[in-house]
mmCIF file of C-alpha atoms in Angstrom:
data_model
loop_
_atom_site.group_PDB
_atom_site.id
_atom_site.type_symbol
_atom_site.label_atom_id
_atom_site.label_comp_id
_atom_site.label_asym_id
_atom_site.label_seq_id
_atom_site.Cartn_x
_atom_site.Cartn_y
_atom_site.Cartn_z
ATOM 1 C CA MET A 1 47.708 35.968 261.583
ATOM 2 C CA ASN A 2 50.374 33.372 260.994
ATOM 3 C CA VAL A 3 53.785 35.096 261.220
ATOM 4 C CA GLU A 4 55.996 32.199 260.160
ATOM 5 C CA LYS A 5 56.934 33.825 256.838
ATOM 6 C CA ILE A 6 58.136 37.096 258.353
ATOM 7 C CA ARG A 7 59.828 35.075 261.091
ATOM 8 C CA ALA A 8 61.735 33.125 258.429
ATOM 9 C CA PHE A 9 62.684 36.417 256.748
ATOM 10 C CA MET A 10 63.918 38.029 259.967
ATOM 11 C CA GLN A 11 65.410 35.045 261.707
ATOM 12 C CA GLY A 12 66.624 33.099 258.690
ATOM 13 C CA LYS A 13 68.140 35.646 256.317
ATOM 14 C CA GLY A 14 68.387 38.318 259.000
ATOM 15 C CA GLY A 15 69.853 36.170 261.782
ATOM 16 C CA MET A 16 67.650 37.795 264.425
ATOM 17 C CA SER A 17 67.269 36.291 267.887
ATOM 18 C CA ASN A 18 63.833 35.189 269.135
ATOM 19 C CA ASN A 19 63.849 38.135 271.469
ATOM 20 C CA ASP A 20 64.646 40.652 268.694
ATOM 21 C CA PHE A 21 61.985 39.095 266.487
ATOM 22 C CA ASP A 22 59.258 39.266 269.135
ATOM 23 C CA TYR A 23 60.249 42.815 269.999
ATOM 24 C CA SER A 24 60.208 43.853 266.319
ATOM 25 C CA MET A 25 56.794 42.291 265.761
ATOM 26 C CA SER A 26 55.344 44.369 268.586
ATOM 27 C CA TYR A 27 55.677 47.381 266.261
ATOM 28 C CA PHE A 28 53.788 45.780 263.370
ATOM 29 C CA LYS A 29 50.026 45.962 262.906
ATOM 30 C CA GLU A 30 47.861 43.568 260.942
ATOM 31 C CA LEU A 31 45.963 44.985 258.002
ATOM 32 C CA GLN A 32 43.470 43.115 255.843
ATOM 33 C CA LEU A 33 42.813 44.482 252.372
ATOM 34 C CA LYS A 34 39.989 43.284 250.161
ATOM 35 C CA LYS A 35 40.716 42.620 246.494
ATOM 36 C CA LYS A 36 40.790 45.953 244.564
ATOM 37 C CA GLN A 37 41.269 48.010 247.754
ATOM 38 C CA HIS A 38 44.196 50.430 247.757
ATOM 39 C CA PHE A 39 47.016 50.495 250.293
ATOM 40 C CA LEU A 40 48.302 53.777 248.833
ATOM 41 C CA PHE A 41 47.037 56.425 246.408
ATOM 42 C CA ALA A 42 49.146 58.914 244.428
ATOM 43 C CA GLY A 43 49.041 62.309 246.166
ATOM 44 C CA GLU A 44 49.014 60.812 249.659
ATOM 45 C CA ILE A 45 52.001 60.618 251.989
ATOM 46 C CA CYS A 46 53.104 57.007 252.442
ATOM 47 C CA LYS A 47 52.792 56.796 256.240
ATOM 48 C CA GLN A 48 53.423 53.073 256.547
ATOM 49 C CA ILE A 49 55.238 50.333 254.712
ATOM 50 C CA ALA A 50 54.087 46.739 254.788
ATOM 51 C CA TYR A 51 55.242 43.165 254.631
ATOM 52 C CA VAL A 52 53.004 41.031 252.389
ATOM 53 C CA ASN A 53 52.015 38.025 254.470
ATOM 54 C CA ARG A 54 49.397 36.796 252.001
ATOM 55 C CA GLY A 55 48.000 38.018 248.685
ATOM 56 C CA CYS A 56 49.385 40.187 245.904
ATOM 57 C CA LEU A 57 49.401 43.829 244.944
ATOM 58 C CA ARG A 58 50.348 46.009 242.033
ATOM 59 C CA HIS A 59 52.546 49.111 242.355
ATOM 60 C CA TYR A 60 51.624 51.480 239.531
ATOM 61 C CA PHE A 61 51.468 55.076 238.421
ATOM 62 C CA ILE A 62 49.283 57.014 236.026
ATOM 63 C CA ASN A 63 51.038 59.159 233.438
ATOM 64 C CA PRO A 64 49.795 62.629 232.410
ATOM 65 C CA LYS A 65 47.858 61.039 229.511
ATOM 66 C CA GLY A 66 45.909 58.971 232.045
ATOM 67 C CA GLU A 67 47.590 55.673 231.159
ATOM 68 C CA GLU A 68 48.463 53.213 233.923
ATOM 69 C CA HIS A 69 51.934 51.679 234.070
ATOM 70 C CA ILE A 70 52.768 48.881 236.479
ATOM 71 C CA ILE A 71 56.230 48.951 238.075
ATOM 72 C CA TYR A 72 56.003 45.624 239.903
ATOM 73 C CA PHE A 73 53.717 42.944 241.307
ATOM 74 C CA ALA A 74 54.292 42.112 244.979
ATOM 75 C CA PHE A 75 53.573 38.625 246.321
ATOM 76 C CA GLU A 76 54.126 36.931 249.667
ATOM 77 C CA ASP A 77 57.390 37.910 251.415
ATOM 78 C CA TRP A 78 57.683 41.246 249.564
ATOM 79 C CA TRP A 79 57.716 44.659 251.204
ATOM 80 C CA VAL A 80 55.484 47.356 249.737
ATOM 81 C CA GLY A 81 55.219 51.121 250.091
ATOM 82 C CA ASP A 82 57.017 54.130 248.648
ATOM 83 C CA LEU A 83 60.241 54.560 250.635
ATOM 84 C CA SER A 84 60.885 57.996 249.181
ATOM 85 C CA SER A 85 57.554 59.322 250.455
ATOM 86 C CA PHE A 86 57.848 57.265 253.664
ATOM 87 C CA PHE A 87 61.145 58.839 254.689
ATOM 88 C CA SER A 88 60.728 62.332 253.250
ATOM 89 C CA HIS A 89 57.048 62.746 254.239
ATOM 90 C CA THR A 90 56.252 64.131 250.782
ATOM 91 C CA PRO A 91 53.358 62.944 248.589
ATOM 92 C CA THR A 92 53.914 59.834 246.533
ATOM 93 C CA VAL A 93 53.263 59.537 242.804
ATOM 94 C CA TYR A 94 52.549 55.808 243.111
ATOM 95 C CA ASN A 95 49.487 53.682 243.816
ATOM 96 C CA LEU A 96 49.390 50.295 245.507
ATOM 97 C CA GLN A 97 46.320 48.149 244.970
ATOM 98 C CA ALA A 98 45.422 44.656 246.193
ATOM 99 C CA LEU A 99 44.807 42.242 243.308
ATOM 100 C CA GLU A 100 43.655 39.536 245.750
ATOM 101 C CA ASP A 101 42.463 39.686 249.352
ATOM 102 C CA CYS A 102 45.640 40.549 251.253
ATOM 103 C CA GLU A 103 47.058 40.164 254.741
ATOM 104 C CA LEU A 104 49.677 42.813 255.444
ATOM 105 C CA LEU A 105 51.884 43.607 258.408
ATOM 106 C CA THR A 106 52.380 47.365 258.526
ATOM 107 C CA ILE A 107 54.767 49.653 260.387
ATOM 108 C CA SER A 108 54.622 53.457 260.593
ATOM 109 C CA SER A 109 57.648 55.640 259.818
ATOM 110 C CA ALA A 110 58.034 56.771 263.458
ATOM 111 C CA ASP A 111 57.949 53.148 264.657
ATOM 112 C CA PHE A 112 60.286 52.077 261.858
ATOM 113 C CA THR A 113 62.866 54.696 262.898
ATOM 114 C CA ARG A 114 62.509 53.738 266.556
ATOM 115 C CA LEU A 115 62.871 50.027 265.825
ATOM 116 C CA CYS A 116 65.989 50.599 263.694
ATOM 117 C CA GLU A 117 67.562 52.498 266.591
ATOM 118 C CA GLU A 118 66.505 49.978 269.217
ATOM 119 C CA ARG A 119 67.319 46.796 267.302
ATOM 120 C CA PRO A 120 70.317 47.214 264.994
ATOM 121 C CA LYS A 121 69.627 43.727 263.573
ATOM 122 C CA PHE A 122 66.363 44.971 262.115
ATOM 123 C CA ASN A 123 68.112 48.017 260.678
ATOM 124 C CA GLU A 124 70.807 45.803 259.157
ATOM 125 C CA LEU A 125 68.247 43.456 257.660
ATOM 126 C CA TYR A 126 66.240 46.261 256.138
ATOM 127 C CA ASN A 127 69.347 47.914 254.723
ATOM 128 C CA ALA A 128 70.412 44.664 253.060
ATOM 129 C CA LYS A 129 66.900 44.356 251.619
ATOM 130 C CA THR A 130 67.049 47.926 250.293
ATOM 131 C CA ARG A 131 70.457 47.308 248.735
ATOM 132 C CA ASN A 132 69.106 44.251 246.921
ATOM 133 C CA ALA A 133 66.060 46.173 245.790
ATOM 134 C CA TYR A 134 68.325 48.962 244.527
ATOM 135 C CA THR A 135 70.438 46.672 242.386
ATOM 136 C CA SER A 136 67.348 44.852 241.110
ATOM 137 C CA TYR A 137 65.933 48.200 239.941
ATOM 138 C CA ILE A 138 69.068 48.987 237.981
ATOM 139 C CA ASP A 139 68.532 45.606 236.305
ATOM 140 C CA LYS A 140 64.866 46.372 235.689
ATOM 141 C CA LEU A 141 65.884 49.666 234.102
ATOM 142 C CA ARG A 142 68.390 47.828 231.937
ATOM 143 C CA ASN A 143 65.681 45.424 230.790
ATOM 144 C CA GLU A 144 63.290 48.262 230.144
ATOM 145 C CA LYS A 145 65.872 49.946 227.918
ATOM 146 C CA ALA A 146 67.091 46.908 226.050
ATOM 147 C CA GLU A 147 64.351 44.319 225.786
ATOM 148 C CA SER A 148 61.387 43.831 223.493
ATOM 149 C CA PRO A 149 57.968 43.091 225.078
ATOM 150 C CA GLU A 150 58.454 39.422 224.098
ATOM 151 C CA GLU A 151 61.816 39.233 225.885
ATOM 152 C CA LYS A 152 60.331 40.985 228.921
ATOM 153 C CA TYR A 153 57.394 38.573 228.966
ATOM 154 C CA LEU A 154 59.627 35.510 228.819
ATOM 155 C CA LYS A 155 61.855 36.875 231.576
ATOM 156 C CA LEU A 156 58.819 37.645 233.742
ATOM 157 C CA LEU A 157 57.588 34.050 233.398
ATOM 158 C CA GLU A 158 61.010 32.718 234.238
ATOM 159 C CA LYS A 159 61.612 34.991 237.240
ATOM 160 C CA SER A 160 58.063 35.176 238.589
ATOM 161 C CA PRO A 161 56.040 32.129 237.504
ATOM 162 C CA LEU A 162 53.390 33.208 240.051
ATOM 163 C CA VAL A 163 52.531 36.144 237.825
ATOM 164 C CA LEU A 164 50.871 34.048 235.137
ATOM 165 C CA GLN A 165 48.939 32.024 237.717
ATOM 166 C CA ARG A 166 47.658 34.938 239.734
ATOM 167 C CA ILE A 167 47.732 38.161 237.708
ATOM 168 C CA PRO A 168 45.043 39.049 235.127
ATOM 169 C CA LEU A 169 46.446 39.463 231.613
ATOM 170 C CA ILE A 170 45.333 43.091 231.432
ATOM 171 C CA TYR A 171 47.809 43.910 234.219
ATOM 172 C CA ILE A 172 50.590 41.824 232.711
ATOM 173 C CA ALA A 173 50.130 43.867 229.517
ATOM 174 C CA SER A 174 50.343 47.094 231.531
ATOM 175 C CA TYR A 175 53.554 45.840 233.156
ATOM 176 C CA LEU A 176 55.018 45.077 229.724
ATOM 177 C CA GLY A 177 53.923 48.464 228.380
ATOM 178 C CA ILE A 178 51.756 46.993 225.621
ATOM 179 C CA LYS A 179 48.041 46.783 224.839
ATOM 180 C CA PRO A 180 46.168 43.644 226.019
ATOM 181 C CA GLU A 181 45.513 42.741 222.330
ATOM 182 C CA SER A 182 49.236 42.807 221.641
ATOM 183 C CA LEU A 183 49.864 40.512 224.615
ATOM 184 C CA SER A 184 47.252 38.044 223.298
ATOM 185 C CA ARG A 185 48.976 38.017 219.887
ATOM 186 C CA LEU A 186 52.380 37.617 221.561
ATOM 187 C CA ARG A 187 51.102 34.656 223.618
ATOM 188 C CA LYS A 188 49.571 32.995 220.535
ATOM 189 C CA ARG A 189 52.829 33.469 218.654
ATOM 190 C CA LEU A 190 54.828 31.911 221.495
ATOM 191 C CA ALA A 191 52.365 29.025 221.900
ATOM 192 C CA ALA A 192 52.703 28.234 218.177
ATOM 193 C CA LYS A 193 56.502 28.010 218.454
ATOM 194 C CA MET B 1 94.152 65.059 245.979
ATOM 195 C CA ASN B 2 91.811 67.621 247.482
ATOM 196 C CA VAL B 3 89.289 65.797 249.695
ATOM 197 C CA GLU B 4 87.020 68.718 250.564
ATOM 198 C CA LYS B 5 84.098 67.341 248.501
ATOM 199 C CA ILE B 6 84.064 63.944 250.152
ATOM 200 C CA ARG B 7 84.586 65.651 253.517
ATOM 201 C CA ALA B 8 81.475 67.768 252.872
ATOM 202 C CA PHE B 9 79.562 64.601 251.931
ATOM 203 C CA MET B 10 80.641 62.702 255.030
ATOM 204 C CA GLN B 11 80.719 65.469 257.580
ATOM 205 C CA GLY B 12 77.918 67.639 256.221
ATOM 206 C CA LYS B 13 75.161 65.273 255.188
ATOM 207 C CA GLY B 14 76.595 62.376 257.168
ATOM 208 C CA GLY B 15 77.318 64.242 260.403
ATOM 209 C CA MET B 16 80.655 62.445 260.839
ATOM 210 C CA SER B 17 83.221 63.656 263.357
ATOM 211 C CA ASN B 18 86.710 64.757 262.203
ATOM 212 C CA ASN B 19 88.081 61.616 263.743
ATOM 213 C CA ASP B 20 85.616 59.313 261.927
ATOM 214 C CA PHE B 21 86.274 61.133 258.666
ATOM 215 C CA ASP B 22 90.063 60.820 258.929
ATOM 216 C CA TYR B 23 89.742 57.197 259.903
ATOM 217 C CA SER B 24 87.364 56.455 256.997
ATOM 218 C CA MET B 25 89.663 58.162 254.511
ATOM 219 C CA SER B 26 92.531 55.896 255.563
ATOM 220 C CA TYR B 27 90.668 53.086 253.744
ATOM 221 C CA PHE B 28 90.305 54.970 250.463
ATOM 222 C CA LYS B 29 92.873 54.933 247.678
ATOM 223 C CA GLU B 30 93.354 57.536 244.988
ATOM 224 C CA LEU B 31 92.870 56.426 241.408
ATOM 225 C CA GLN B 32 93.455 58.530 238.324
ATOM 226 C CA LEU B 33 91.668 57.489 235.128
ATOM 227 C CA LYS B 34 92.444 58.949 231.747
ATOM 228 C CA LYS B 35 89.553 59.904 229.468
ATOM 229 C CA LYS B 36 88.147 56.742 227.787
ATOM 230 C CA GLN B 37 89.759 54.411 230.347
ATOM 231 C CA HIS B 38 87.434 51.910 232.025
ATOM 232 C CA PHE B 39 86.912 51.563 235.764
ATOM 233 C CA LEU B 40 84.879 48.371 235.213
ATOM 234 C CA PHE B 41 84.201 45.983 232.339
ATOM 235 C CA ALA B 42 81.234 43.607 231.975
ATOM 236 C CA GLY B 43 82.324 40.089 232.961
ATOM 237 C CA GLU B 44 84.639 41.280 235.736
ATOM 238 C CA ILE B 45 83.854 41.200 239.432
ATOM 239 C CA CYS B 46 83.434 44.721 240.786
ATOM 240 C CA LYS B 47 86.111 44.632 243.471
ATOM 241 C CA GLN B 48 85.943 48.287 244.428
ATOM 242 C CA ILE B 49 83.472 51.116 244.428
ATOM 243 C CA ALA B 50 84.534 54.720 244.039
ATOM 244 C CA TYR B 51 83.655 58.264 244.961
ATOM 245 C CA VAL B 52 84.008 60.627 241.998
ATOM 246 C CA ASN B 53 86.202 63.486 243.193
ATOM 247 C CA ARG B 54 86.660 65.010 239.719
ATOM 248 C CA GLY B 55 85.541 64.118 236.200
ATOM 249 C CA CYS B 56 82.637 62.158 234.804
ATOM 250 C CA LEU B 57 81.888 58.594 233.769
ATOM 251 C CA ARG B 58 79.200 56.637 231.994
ATOM 252 C CA HIS B 59 77.637 53.465 233.396
ATOM 253 C CA TYR B 60 76.433 51.369 230.466
ATOM 254 C CA PHE B 61 75.715 47.883 229.216
ATOM 255 C CA ILE B 62 75.793 46.218 225.837
ATOM 256 C CA ASN B 63 72.707 44.243 224.808
ATOM 257 C CA PRO B 64 72.879 40.909 222.932
ATOM 258 C CA LYS B 65 72.561 42.805 219.612
ATOM 259 C CA GLY B 66 75.750 44.702 220.464
ATOM 260 C CA GLU B 67 74.000 48.010 221.146
ATOM 261 C CA GLU B 68 75.190 50.210 224.011
ATOM 262 C CA HIS B 69 72.671 51.624 226.484
ATOM 263 C CA ILE B 70 73.681 54.179 229.088
ATOM 264 C CA ILE B 71 72.052 53.884 232.516
ATOM 265 C CA TYR B 72 73.513 57.048 234.039
ATOM 266 C CA PHE B 73 76.266 59.644 233.857
ATOM 267 C CA ALA B 74 78.208 60.147 237.090
ATOM 268 C CA PHE B 75 79.745 63.532 237.944
ATOM 269 C CA GLU B 76 81.529 64.919 240.981
ATOM 270 C CA ASP B 77 80.135 63.727 244.334
ATOM 271 C CA TRP B 78 78.592 60.535 242.842
ATOM 272 C CA TRP B 79 79.495 56.999 243.822
ATOM 273 C CA VAL B 80 80.187 54.502 241.045
ATOM 274 C CA GLY B 81 80.497 50.731 240.843
ATOM 275 C CA ASP B 82 78.088 47.805 240.656
ATOM 276 C CA LEU B 83 76.876 47.127 244.196
ATOM 277 C CA SER B 84 75.345 43.811 243.222
ATOM 278 C CA SER B 85 78.666 42.458 241.945
ATOM 279 C CA PHE B 86 80.578 44.237 244.736
ATOM 280 C CA PHE B 87 78.653 42.493 247.521
ATOM 281 C CA SER B 88 77.946 39.140 245.865
ATOM 282 C CA HIS B 89 81.383 38.741 244.220
ATOM 283 C CA THR B 90 79.708 37.674 240.962
ATOM 284 C CA PRO B 91 80.560 39.119 237.529
ATOM 285 C CA THR B 92 78.909 42.393 236.576
ATOM 286 C CA VAL B 93 77.019 43.024 233.329
ATOM 287 C CA TYR B 94 77.889 46.723 233.426
ATOM 288 C CA ASN B 95 80.754 48.862 232.182
ATOM 289 C CA LEU B 96 82.030 52.093 233.677
ATOM 290 C CA GLN B 97 84.098 54.366 231.450
ATOM 291 C CA ALA B 98 85.690 57.762 232.101
ATOM 292 C CA LEU B 99 84.389 60.423 229.702
ATOM 293 C CA GLU B 100 86.925 62.954 231.046
ATOM 294 C CA ASP B 101 90.161 62.538 233.011
ATOM 295 C CA CYS B 102 88.909 61.412 236.426
ATOM 296 C CA GLU B 103 90.096 61.478 240.021
ATOM 297 C CA LEU B 104 88.457 58.718 242.029
ATOM 298 C CA LEU B 105 88.658 57.606 245.655
ATOM 299 C CA THR B 106 88.224 53.835 245.740
ATOM 300 C CA ILE B 107 87.514 51.343 248.494
ATOM 301 C CA SER B 108 87.623 47.535 248.263
ATOM 302 C CA SER B 109 84.749 45.345 249.431
ATOM 303 C CA ALA B 110 86.764 43.899 252.356
ATOM 304 C CA ASP B 111 87.708 47.403 253.513
ATOM 305 C CA PHE B 112 84.160 48.637 252.975
ATOM 306 C CA THR B 113 82.769 45.873 255.215
ATOM 307 C CA ARG B 114 85.429 46.525 257.845
ATOM 308 C CA LEU B 115 84.801 50.282 257.815
ATOM 309 C CA CYS B 116 81.020 49.788 258.160
ATOM 310 C CA GLU B 117 81.625 47.628 261.221
ATOM 311 C CA GLU B 118 84.203 49.938 262.742
ATOM 312 C CA ARG B 119 82.466 53.233 262.073
ATOM 313 C CA PRO B 120 78.652 52.929 262.204
ATOM 314 C CA LYS B 121 78.390 56.534 260.979
ATOM 315 C CA PHE B 122 79.911 55.506 257.661
ATOM 316 C CA ASN B 123 77.529 52.561 257.432
ATOM 317 C CA GLU B 124 74.571 54.828 258.201
ATOM 318 C CA LEU B 125 75.664 57.357 255.608
ATOM 319 C CA TYR B 126 76.116 54.753 252.921
ATOM 320 C CA ASN B 127 72.761 53.140 253.706
ATOM 321 C CA ALA B 128 70.990 56.484 253.418
ATOM 322 C CA LYS B 129 72.758 57.027 250.084
ATOM 323 C CA THR B 130 71.671 53.569 248.869
ATOM 324 C CA ARG B 131 68.090 54.212 249.934
ATOM 325 C CA ASN B 132 68.035 57.452 247.951
ATOM 326 C CA ALA B 133 69.579 55.724 244.966
ATOM 327 C CA TYR B 134 66.956 52.987 245.217
ATOM 328 C CA THR B 135 64.027 55.388 245.143
ATOM 329 C CA SER B 136 65.627 57.404 242.344
ATOM 330 C CA TYR B 137 65.848 54.205 240.252
ATOM 331 C CA ILE B 138 62.160 53.482 240.714
ATOM 332 C CA ASP B 139 61.584 57.009 239.383
ATOM 333 C CA LYS B 140 63.983 56.408 236.495
ATOM 334 C CA LEU B 141 62.093 53.237 235.650
ATOM 335 C CA ARG B 142 58.831 55.182 235.776
ATOM 336 C CA ASN B 143 60.236 57.755 233.367
ATOM 337 C CA GLU B 144 61.573 55.043 231.104
ATOM 338 C CA LYS B 145 58.119 53.487 230.917
ATOM 339 C CA ALA B 146 56.074 56.634 230.525
ATOM 340 C CA GLU B 147 58.086 59.313 228.773
ATOM 341 C CA SER B 148 58.885 60.075 225.152
ATOM 342 C CA PRO B 149 62.544 60.768 224.229
ATOM 343 C CA GLU B 150 61.668 64.495 224.078
ATOM 344 C CA GLU B 151 60.255 64.451 227.614
ATOM 345 C CA LYS B 152 63.275 62.491 228.838
ATOM 346 C CA TYR B 153 65.642 64.963 227.176
ATOM 347 C CA LEU B 154 63.929 67.971 228.751
ATOM 348 C CA LYS B 155 63.955 66.315 232.174
ATOM 349 C CA LEU B 156 67.631 65.450 231.798
ATOM 350 C CA LEU B 157 68.493 69.090 231.041
ATOM 351 C CA GLU B 158 66.454 70.275 233.986
ATOM 352 C CA LYS B 159 67.845 67.738 236.472
ATOM 353 C CA SER B 160 71.418 67.511 235.207
ATOM 354 C CA PRO B 161 72.380 70.676 233.340
ATOM 355 C CA LEU B 162 76.010 69.471 233.494
ATOM 356 C CA VAL B 163 75.158 66.748 231.001
ATOM 357 C CA LEU B 164 74.760 69.106 228.069
ATOM 358 C CA GLN B 165 77.959 70.973 228.948
ATOM 359 C CA ARG B 166 80.139 67.913 229.410
ATOM 360 C CA ILE B 167 78.682 64.883 227.654
ATOM 361 C CA PRO B 168 79.051 64.299 223.886
ATOM 362 C CA LEU B 169 75.687 64.158 222.080
ATOM 363 C CA ILE B 170 76.304 60.597 220.924
ATOM 364 C CA TYR B 171 76.186 59.461 224.563
ATOM 365 C CA ILE B 172 73.154 61.589 225.387
ATOM 366 C CA ALA B 173 71.374 59.836 222.486
ATOM 367 C CA SER B 174 72.408 56.452 223.899
ATOM 368 C CA TYR B 175 71.036 57.462 227.311
ATOM 369 C CA LEU B 176 67.736 58.477 225.689
ATOM 370 C CA GLY B 177 67.608 55.274 223.684
ATOM 371 C CA ILE B 178 67.527 57.015 220.304
ATOM 372 C CA LYS B 179 69.875 57.390 217.330
ATOM 373 C CA PRO B 180 72.160 60.464 217.293
ATOM 374 C CA GLU B 181 70.333 61.725 214.144
ATOM 375 C CA SER B 182 67.030 61.606 216.013
ATOM 376 C CA LEU B 183 68.552 63.606 218.869
ATOM 377 C CA SER B 184 69.762 66.247 216.394
ATOM 378 C CA ARG B 185 66.271 66.535 214.917
ATOM 379 C CA LEU B 186 64.750 66.680 218.400
ATOM 380 C CA ARG B 187 67.157 69.505 219.390
ATOM 381 C CA LYS B 188 66.387 71.454 216.204
ATOM 382 C CA ARG B 189 62.666 71.076 216.805
ATOM 383 C CA LEU B 190 63.021 72.313 220.394
ATOM 384 C CA ALA B 191 65.256 75.229 219.349
ATOM 385 C CA ALA B 192 62.638 76.329 216.788
ATOM 386 C CA LYS B 193 59.913 76.442 219.461
#
């Protein structure tokens, strides 16, 4: 597996030395997922988190009425997993499914804890990542509260142009919280503008 | 100001020594806010974050139509501020307003960075707090996507019973994303059950 992307993440943004990077990578395992395979199912304990080296996944949950809601799509250079379950060792309510064939680099919670202790740079990097994710979720919540599906759709295209190229419309509709028919109408309306 | 709550937070959950606690506290400043006063306005840079020692606040934003949406209510033992603005020194889109007379303990971003470097225990504690906040926001987003206002209201009462005792109904309605009249009807319907 080519590790140049995770190297850029750790050594570029994270300022890790070659030595720290090589040491950190010794804790990661390669995992190949076929399209439609799951990395995580609701009810399981999230025993590993993963760096997405190639491919994309959807992070979703199923509400008590049996409806699926997508929280995010993860592409290359994202981290996936449920941190709450990962650190507390309690079952997750989320599912993570590959939407394309994926190459992941995974790390178990015991190894993650060990690596954070042994290489403070890795700990620092991951904490900065978590802080960014935290503030981006407050923003997502804000959008969810304040925006119409059309506004959400336009923002999604602007922020994640990859979504339209790589994600089936049925999942984009689920992310927006609307029926696929409504998304088709919305897209026709926007195209006519 | 009585600092026993923040001491319990830092020394209990955080496992800080007396010495680390006293040293950390030397960076915090006391701030009294009168009811209705703002700690932060949209458009400003969030130059300090604060521990809520007494009182409660609302964290909200105003959408382009001029409607207010509340993201959360903060009570004693919460931290408030906009971390994104605090760390990036860019203007915030959020407002923080006292809903009761408040006693806060504030720390500036320069002091926060210094303290994290000087006392790793403080850094560790704050990172754990951020990680918990991050996962709780994914859950909030899940609820926002999947739950009806009635379900959200019942969950709010269960998780934060203080809300009903201390927060005016008009703000609870804003948190739920409904009109105050709808909240009144919802409450009547639930009372009749």
